[in-house]
Short mmCIF file of C-alpha atoms and ligand atoms in Angstrom, two decimals:
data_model
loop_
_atom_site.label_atom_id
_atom_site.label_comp_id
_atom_site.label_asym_id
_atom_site.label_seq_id
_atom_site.Cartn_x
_atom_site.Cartn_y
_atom_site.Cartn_z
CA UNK A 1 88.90 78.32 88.78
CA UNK A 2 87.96 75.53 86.69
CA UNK A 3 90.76 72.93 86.90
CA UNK A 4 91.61 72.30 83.39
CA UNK A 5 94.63 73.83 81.91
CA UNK A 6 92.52 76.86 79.62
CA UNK A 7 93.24 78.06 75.86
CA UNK A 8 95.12 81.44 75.67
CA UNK A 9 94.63 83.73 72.87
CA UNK A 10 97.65 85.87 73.48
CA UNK A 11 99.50 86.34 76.79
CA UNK A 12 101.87 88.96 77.80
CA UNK A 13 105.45 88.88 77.76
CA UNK A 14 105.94 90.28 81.35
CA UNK A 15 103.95 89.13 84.69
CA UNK A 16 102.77 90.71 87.46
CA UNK A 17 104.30 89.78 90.40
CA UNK A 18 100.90 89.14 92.35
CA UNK A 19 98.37 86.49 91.48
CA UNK A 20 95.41 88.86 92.65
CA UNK A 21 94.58 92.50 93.12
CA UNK A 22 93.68 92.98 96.52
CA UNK A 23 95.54 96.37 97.25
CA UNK A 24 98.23 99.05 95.70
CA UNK A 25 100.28 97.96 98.98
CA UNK A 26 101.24 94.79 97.25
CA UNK A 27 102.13 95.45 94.18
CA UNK A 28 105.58 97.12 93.22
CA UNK A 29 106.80 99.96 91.37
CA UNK A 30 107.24 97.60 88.25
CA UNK A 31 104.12 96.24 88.74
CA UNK A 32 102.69 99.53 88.20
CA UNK A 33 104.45 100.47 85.27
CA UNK A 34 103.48 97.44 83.53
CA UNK A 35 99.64 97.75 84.03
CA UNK A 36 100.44 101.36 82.33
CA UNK A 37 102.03 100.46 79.55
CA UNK A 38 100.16 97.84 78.62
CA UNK A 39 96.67 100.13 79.68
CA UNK A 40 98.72 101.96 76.92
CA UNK A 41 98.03 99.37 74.43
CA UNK A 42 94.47 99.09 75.63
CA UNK A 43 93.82 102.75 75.16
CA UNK A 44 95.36 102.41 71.22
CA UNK A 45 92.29 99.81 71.12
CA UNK A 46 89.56 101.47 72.66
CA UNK A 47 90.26 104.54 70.06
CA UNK A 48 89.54 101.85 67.45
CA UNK A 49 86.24 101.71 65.46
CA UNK A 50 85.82 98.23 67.00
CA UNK A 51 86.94 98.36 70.30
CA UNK A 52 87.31 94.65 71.27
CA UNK A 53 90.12 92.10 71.10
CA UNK A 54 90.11 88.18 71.78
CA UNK A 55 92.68 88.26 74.51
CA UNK A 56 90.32 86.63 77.91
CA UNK A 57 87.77 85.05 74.87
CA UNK A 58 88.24 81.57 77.34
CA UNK A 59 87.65 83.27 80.33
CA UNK A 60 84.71 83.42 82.69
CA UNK A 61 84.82 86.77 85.02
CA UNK A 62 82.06 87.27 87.97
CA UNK A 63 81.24 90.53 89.00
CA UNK A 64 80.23 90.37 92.48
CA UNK A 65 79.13 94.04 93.74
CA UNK A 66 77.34 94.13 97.47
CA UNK A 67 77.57 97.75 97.45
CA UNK A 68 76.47 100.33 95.12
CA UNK A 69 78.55 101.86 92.22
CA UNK A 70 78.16 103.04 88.59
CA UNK A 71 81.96 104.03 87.28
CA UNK A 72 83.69 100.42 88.55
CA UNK A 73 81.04 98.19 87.87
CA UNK A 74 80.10 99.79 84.63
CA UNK A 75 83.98 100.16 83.93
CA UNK A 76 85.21 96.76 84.63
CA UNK A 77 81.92 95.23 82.72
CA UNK A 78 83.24 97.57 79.63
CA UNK A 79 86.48 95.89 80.26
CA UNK A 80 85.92 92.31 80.12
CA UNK A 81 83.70 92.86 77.06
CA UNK A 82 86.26 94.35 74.83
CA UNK A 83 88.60 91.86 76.21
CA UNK A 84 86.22 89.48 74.84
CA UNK A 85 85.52 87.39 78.47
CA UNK A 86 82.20 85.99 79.36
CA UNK A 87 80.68 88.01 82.07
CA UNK A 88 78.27 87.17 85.10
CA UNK A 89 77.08 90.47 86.93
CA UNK A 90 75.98 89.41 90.98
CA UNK A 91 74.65 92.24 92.99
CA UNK A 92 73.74 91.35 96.76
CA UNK A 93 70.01 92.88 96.51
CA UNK A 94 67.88 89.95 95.30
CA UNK A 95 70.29 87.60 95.74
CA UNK A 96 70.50 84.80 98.26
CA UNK A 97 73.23 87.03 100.57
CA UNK A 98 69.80 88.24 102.22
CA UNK A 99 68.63 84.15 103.37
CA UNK A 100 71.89 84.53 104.97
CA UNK A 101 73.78 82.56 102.71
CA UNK A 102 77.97 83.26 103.71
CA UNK A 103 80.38 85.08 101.32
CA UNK A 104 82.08 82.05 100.73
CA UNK A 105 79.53 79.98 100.01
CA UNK A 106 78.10 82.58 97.73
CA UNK A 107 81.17 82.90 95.67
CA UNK A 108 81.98 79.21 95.70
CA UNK A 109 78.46 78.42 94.47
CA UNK A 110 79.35 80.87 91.34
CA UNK A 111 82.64 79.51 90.94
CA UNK A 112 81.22 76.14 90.55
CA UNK A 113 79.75 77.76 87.45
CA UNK A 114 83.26 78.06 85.60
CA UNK A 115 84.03 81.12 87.02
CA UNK A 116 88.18 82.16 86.41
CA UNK A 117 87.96 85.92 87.69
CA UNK A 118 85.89 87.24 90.32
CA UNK A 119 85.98 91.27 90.96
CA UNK A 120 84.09 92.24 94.09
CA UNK A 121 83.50 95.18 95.68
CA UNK A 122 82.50 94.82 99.53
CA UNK A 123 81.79 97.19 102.78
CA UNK A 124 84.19 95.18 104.51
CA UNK A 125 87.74 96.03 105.17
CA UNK A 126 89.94 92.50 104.28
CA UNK A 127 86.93 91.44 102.28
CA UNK A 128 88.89 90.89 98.86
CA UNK A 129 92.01 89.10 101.08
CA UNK A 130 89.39 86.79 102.49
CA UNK A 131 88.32 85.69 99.59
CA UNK A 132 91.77 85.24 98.29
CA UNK A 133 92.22 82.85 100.66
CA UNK A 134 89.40 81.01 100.69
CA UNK A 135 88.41 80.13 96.51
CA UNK A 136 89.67 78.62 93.86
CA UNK A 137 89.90 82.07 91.68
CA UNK A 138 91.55 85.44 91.07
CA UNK A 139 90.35 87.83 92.61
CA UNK A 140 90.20 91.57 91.83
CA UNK A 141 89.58 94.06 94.68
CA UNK A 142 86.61 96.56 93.14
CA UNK A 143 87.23 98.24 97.05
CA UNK A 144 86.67 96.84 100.18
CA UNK A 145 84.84 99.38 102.60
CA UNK A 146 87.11 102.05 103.84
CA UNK A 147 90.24 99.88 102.93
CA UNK A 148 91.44 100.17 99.37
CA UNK A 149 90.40 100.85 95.78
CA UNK A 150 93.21 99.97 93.68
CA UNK A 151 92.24 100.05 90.15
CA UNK A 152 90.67 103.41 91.45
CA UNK A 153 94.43 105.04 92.37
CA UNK A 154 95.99 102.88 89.82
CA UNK A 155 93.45 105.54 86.81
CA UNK A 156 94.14 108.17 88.72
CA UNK A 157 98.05 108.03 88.65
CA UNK A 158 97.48 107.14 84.87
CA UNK A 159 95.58 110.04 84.33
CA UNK A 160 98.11 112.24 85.87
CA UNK A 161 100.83 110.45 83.94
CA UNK A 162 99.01 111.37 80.78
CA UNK A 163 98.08 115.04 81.63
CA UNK A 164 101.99 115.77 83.22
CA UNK A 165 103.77 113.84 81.39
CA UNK A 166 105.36 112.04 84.69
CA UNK A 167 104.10 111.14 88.24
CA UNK A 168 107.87 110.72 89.68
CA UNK A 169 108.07 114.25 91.40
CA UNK A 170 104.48 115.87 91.10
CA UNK A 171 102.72 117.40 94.04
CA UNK A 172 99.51 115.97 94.67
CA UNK A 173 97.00 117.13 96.78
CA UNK A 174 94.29 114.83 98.55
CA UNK A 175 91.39 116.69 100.13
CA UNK A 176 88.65 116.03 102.62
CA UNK A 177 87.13 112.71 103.72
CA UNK A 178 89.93 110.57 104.28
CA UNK A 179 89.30 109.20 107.13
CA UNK A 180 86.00 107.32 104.95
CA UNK A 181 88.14 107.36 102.04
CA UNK A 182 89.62 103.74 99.74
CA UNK A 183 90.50 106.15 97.31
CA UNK A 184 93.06 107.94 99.67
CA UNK A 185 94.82 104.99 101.04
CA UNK A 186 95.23 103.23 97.53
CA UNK A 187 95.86 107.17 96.11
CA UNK A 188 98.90 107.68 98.19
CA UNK A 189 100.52 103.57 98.22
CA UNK A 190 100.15 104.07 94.34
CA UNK A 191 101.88 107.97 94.09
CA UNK A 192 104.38 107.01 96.43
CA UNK A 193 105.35 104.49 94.58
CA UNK A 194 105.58 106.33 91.68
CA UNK A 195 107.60 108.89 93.26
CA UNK A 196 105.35 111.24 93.94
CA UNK A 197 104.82 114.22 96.79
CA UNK A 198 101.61 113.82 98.38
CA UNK A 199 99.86 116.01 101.02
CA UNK A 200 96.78 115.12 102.76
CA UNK A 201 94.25 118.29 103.34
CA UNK A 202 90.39 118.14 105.62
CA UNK A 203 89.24 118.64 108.73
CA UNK A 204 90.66 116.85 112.38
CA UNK A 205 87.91 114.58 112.53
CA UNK A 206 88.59 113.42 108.73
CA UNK A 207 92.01 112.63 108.94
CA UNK A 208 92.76 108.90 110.49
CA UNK A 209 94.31 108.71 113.69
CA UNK A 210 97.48 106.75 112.10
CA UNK A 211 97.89 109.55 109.34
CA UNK A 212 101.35 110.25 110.51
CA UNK A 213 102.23 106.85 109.90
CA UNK A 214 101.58 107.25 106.20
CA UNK A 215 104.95 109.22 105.10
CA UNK A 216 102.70 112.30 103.89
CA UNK A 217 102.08 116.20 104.14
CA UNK A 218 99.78 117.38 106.44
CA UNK A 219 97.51 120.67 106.15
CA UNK A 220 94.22 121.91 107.66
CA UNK A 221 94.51 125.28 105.46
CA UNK A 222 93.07 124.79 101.86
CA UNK A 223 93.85 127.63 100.40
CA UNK A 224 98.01 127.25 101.38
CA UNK A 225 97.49 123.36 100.29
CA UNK A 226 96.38 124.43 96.98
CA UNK A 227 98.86 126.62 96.18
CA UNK A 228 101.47 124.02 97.39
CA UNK A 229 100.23 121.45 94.81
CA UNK A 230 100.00 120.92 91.15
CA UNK A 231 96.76 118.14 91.03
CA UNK A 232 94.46 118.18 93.05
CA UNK A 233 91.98 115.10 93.64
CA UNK A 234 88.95 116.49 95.68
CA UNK A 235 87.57 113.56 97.31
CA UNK A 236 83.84 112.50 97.82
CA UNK A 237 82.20 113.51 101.17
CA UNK A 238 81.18 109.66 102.26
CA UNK A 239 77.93 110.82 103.73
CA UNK A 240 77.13 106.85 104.11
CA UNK A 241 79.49 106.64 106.00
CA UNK A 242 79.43 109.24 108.67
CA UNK A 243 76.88 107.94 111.26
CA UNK A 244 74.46 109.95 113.31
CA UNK A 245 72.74 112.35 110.59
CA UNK A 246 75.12 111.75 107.79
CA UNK A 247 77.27 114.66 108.73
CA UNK A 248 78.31 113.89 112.31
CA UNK A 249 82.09 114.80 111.62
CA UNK A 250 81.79 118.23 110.73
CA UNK A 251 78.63 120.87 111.84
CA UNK A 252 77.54 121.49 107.99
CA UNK A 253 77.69 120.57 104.52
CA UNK A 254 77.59 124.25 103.79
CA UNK A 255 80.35 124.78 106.50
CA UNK A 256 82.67 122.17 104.73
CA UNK A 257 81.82 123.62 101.63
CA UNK A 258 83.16 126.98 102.60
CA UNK A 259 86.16 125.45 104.18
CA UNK A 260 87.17 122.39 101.81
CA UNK A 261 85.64 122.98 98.86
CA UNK A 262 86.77 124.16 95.46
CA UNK A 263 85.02 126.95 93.67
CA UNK A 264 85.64 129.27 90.57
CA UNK A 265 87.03 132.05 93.05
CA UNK A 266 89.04 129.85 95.27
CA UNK A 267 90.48 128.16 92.39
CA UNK A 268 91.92 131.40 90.29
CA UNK A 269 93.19 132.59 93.78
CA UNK A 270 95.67 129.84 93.24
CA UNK A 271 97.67 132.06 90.91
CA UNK A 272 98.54 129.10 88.90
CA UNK A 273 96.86 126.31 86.13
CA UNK A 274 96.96 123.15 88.76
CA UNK A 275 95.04 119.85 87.87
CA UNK A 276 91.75 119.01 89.38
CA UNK A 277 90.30 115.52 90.07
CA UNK A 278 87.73 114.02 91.52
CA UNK A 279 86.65 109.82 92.10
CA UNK A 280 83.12 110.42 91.84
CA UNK A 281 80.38 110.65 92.27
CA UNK A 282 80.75 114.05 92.69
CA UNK A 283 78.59 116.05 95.55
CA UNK A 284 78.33 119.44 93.54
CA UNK A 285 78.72 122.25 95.53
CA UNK A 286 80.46 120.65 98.18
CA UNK A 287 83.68 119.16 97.37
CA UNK A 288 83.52 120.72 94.14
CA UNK A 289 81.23 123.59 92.41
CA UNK A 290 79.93 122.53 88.75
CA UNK A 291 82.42 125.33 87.58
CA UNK A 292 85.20 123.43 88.43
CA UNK A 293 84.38 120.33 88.24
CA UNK A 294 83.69 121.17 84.24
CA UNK A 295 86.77 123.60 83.98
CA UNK A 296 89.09 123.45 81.32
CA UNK A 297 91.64 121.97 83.85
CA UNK A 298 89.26 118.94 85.06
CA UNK A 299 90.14 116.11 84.40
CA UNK A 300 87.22 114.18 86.25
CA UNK A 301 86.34 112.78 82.95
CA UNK A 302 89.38 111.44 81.54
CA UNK A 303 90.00 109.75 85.03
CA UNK A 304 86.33 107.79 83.88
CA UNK A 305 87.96 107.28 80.65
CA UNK A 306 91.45 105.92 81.65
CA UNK A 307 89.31 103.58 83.86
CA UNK A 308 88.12 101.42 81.50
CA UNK A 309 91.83 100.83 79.83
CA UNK A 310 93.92 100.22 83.51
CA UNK A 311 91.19 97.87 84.26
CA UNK A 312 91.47 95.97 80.71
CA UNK A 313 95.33 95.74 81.47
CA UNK A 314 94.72 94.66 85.24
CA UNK A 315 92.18 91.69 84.04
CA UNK A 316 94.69 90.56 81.30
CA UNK A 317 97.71 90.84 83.14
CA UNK A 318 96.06 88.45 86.13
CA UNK A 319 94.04 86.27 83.62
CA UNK A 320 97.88 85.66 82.25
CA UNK A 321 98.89 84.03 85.68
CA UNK A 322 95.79 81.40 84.96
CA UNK A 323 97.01 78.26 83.48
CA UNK A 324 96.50 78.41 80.17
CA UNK A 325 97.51 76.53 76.69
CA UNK A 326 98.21 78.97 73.49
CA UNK A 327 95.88 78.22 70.57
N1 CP B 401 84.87 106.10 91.89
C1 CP B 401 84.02 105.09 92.18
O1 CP B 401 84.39 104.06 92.75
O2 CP B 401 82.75 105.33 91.75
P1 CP B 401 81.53 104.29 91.95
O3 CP B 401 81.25 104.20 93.42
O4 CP B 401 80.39 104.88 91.16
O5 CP B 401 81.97 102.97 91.40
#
């Protein structure tokens, strides 16, 4: 962060209680509820015919992604932009990262730039806390390998907020890779939080071993998860992360399919209108036929919407625990 105390255009009248993002696990309930209500605000702005505002217009945020992604990175570029901040975009192909220059001297090197905010996304578990503890900057966890995706579960409990009304007391439903899965962990910190009932659903070998350590539902059958549930978030097959041939936890796509996936049939066996979500990027026809993943009770898209306003209140929330003077 650059050392000199920096020029606020507006700051907010309540504070997060962390100075970084690295995971759902640290924040609180309140914490939660404030990056809603003021995503709230965001949302108001985004509906505008000019969708920007001057809040971060003195801050410098680096985008640092060494793994692949279109919704976050092209969701928390959106962000800064209509909050007005000056934005670097790093991405670890063609960079220095392969002359084997370290992480930290890669993001110190940037920081030396004038660089307030950097949001990374990294294969490695811990990779955000790291960082955290070793520059001068906040940092914003864009998911760290198998670890956590926070601004990830903190649109998706939005989104559920917006299409239920509540969160506090809602069943939701978490199917399939979650042994691979940030989304899951950060998912079920975030809803439990919030006060809601969550069940995990997938095969043995894609559950974690410490899943009974995680204060959730357990269930192998689909079809009695489902009608247990009112959202359900249908999570991406990680076939990156698998080993072997890509599918070395299960025998076939097509087999997972049939067991763990949602189609048109499955879904209006249910008996009843429940909510389905997905992270992306969708596999279609495996976790998800194009049916329902484009039903009239998706909500896939608004999820991709709601991104871009929970990560404009996450950036301006932690860009208010920067020094800064009011102008
Ligand atoms: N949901 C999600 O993180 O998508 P990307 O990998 O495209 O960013």
């Amino acid at each position: 962060m650059s050392a000199t105390t920096k020029s606020a255009t507006s700051v907010p009248s309540e504070q997060l209680s962390t100075e970084h993002l690295l995971g759902i696990k640290d924040l609180t309930a309140g914490d939660i509820d404030l990056i809603f209500r003021t995503a709230d605000g965001f949302k108001e702005v985004l509906n505008r015919p000019i969708k920007k505002v001057p809040s971060l217009r003195d801050i410098t945020i680096a985008n640092l992604f060494f793994e692949s992604s279109t919704r976050t990175r092209v969701s928390f570029e959106l962000a800064e932009k209509r909050l007005s901040a000056d934005v670097v975009n790093f991405s670890s192909s063609g960079s220095s990262v392969s002359k084997g220059e370290t992480l930290v001297d890669t993001v110190n090197n940037i920081l030396a730039m004038k660089v307030d905010m950097v949001v990374m996304r990294h294969p490695d578990p811990g990779a955000a806390m790291f960082l955290s503890r070793h520059v001068d900057a906040r940092i914003v966890n864009a998911c760290d390998g198998t670890h956590e995706h926070p601004t990830q579960a903190l649109l998706d409990a939005y989104s559920i907020r917006e299409k239920l009304g509540k969160v506090k007391g809602v069943k939701v439903l978490i199917v399939g890779d979650i042994l691979h899965s940030r989304v899951a962990l950060s998912n079920i910190f975030c809803l439990q939080k919030l006060g809601a009932e969550v069940m995990l659903c997938g095969p043995t070998t894609l559950m974690p071993r410490y899943v009974a350590s995680l204060g959730v539902k357990v269930e192998h059958d689909l079809d009695k998860a489902l009608r247990w549930c009112d959202v359900a978030n249908m999570l991406r097959i990680q076939l990156e992360r698998q080993g072997g041939d890509g599918i070395a936890n299960f025998p076939s796509l097509r087999e997972y399919a049939m067991l763990y996936g949602l189609d048109l049939e499955r879904y209006n066996r249910i008996g009843k209108n429940i909510v389905v979500m997905h992270p992306g990027p969708i596999n279609r026809g495996v976790e998800v036929t194009s049916q329902v993943a484009d039903h009239a009770n998706s909500i896939i898209l608004d999820q991709v919407e709601n991104g871009v306003a929970i990560r404009m209140a996450v950036l301006y929330l932690l860009a208010a625990r920067i020094p800064r003077t009011a102008v």
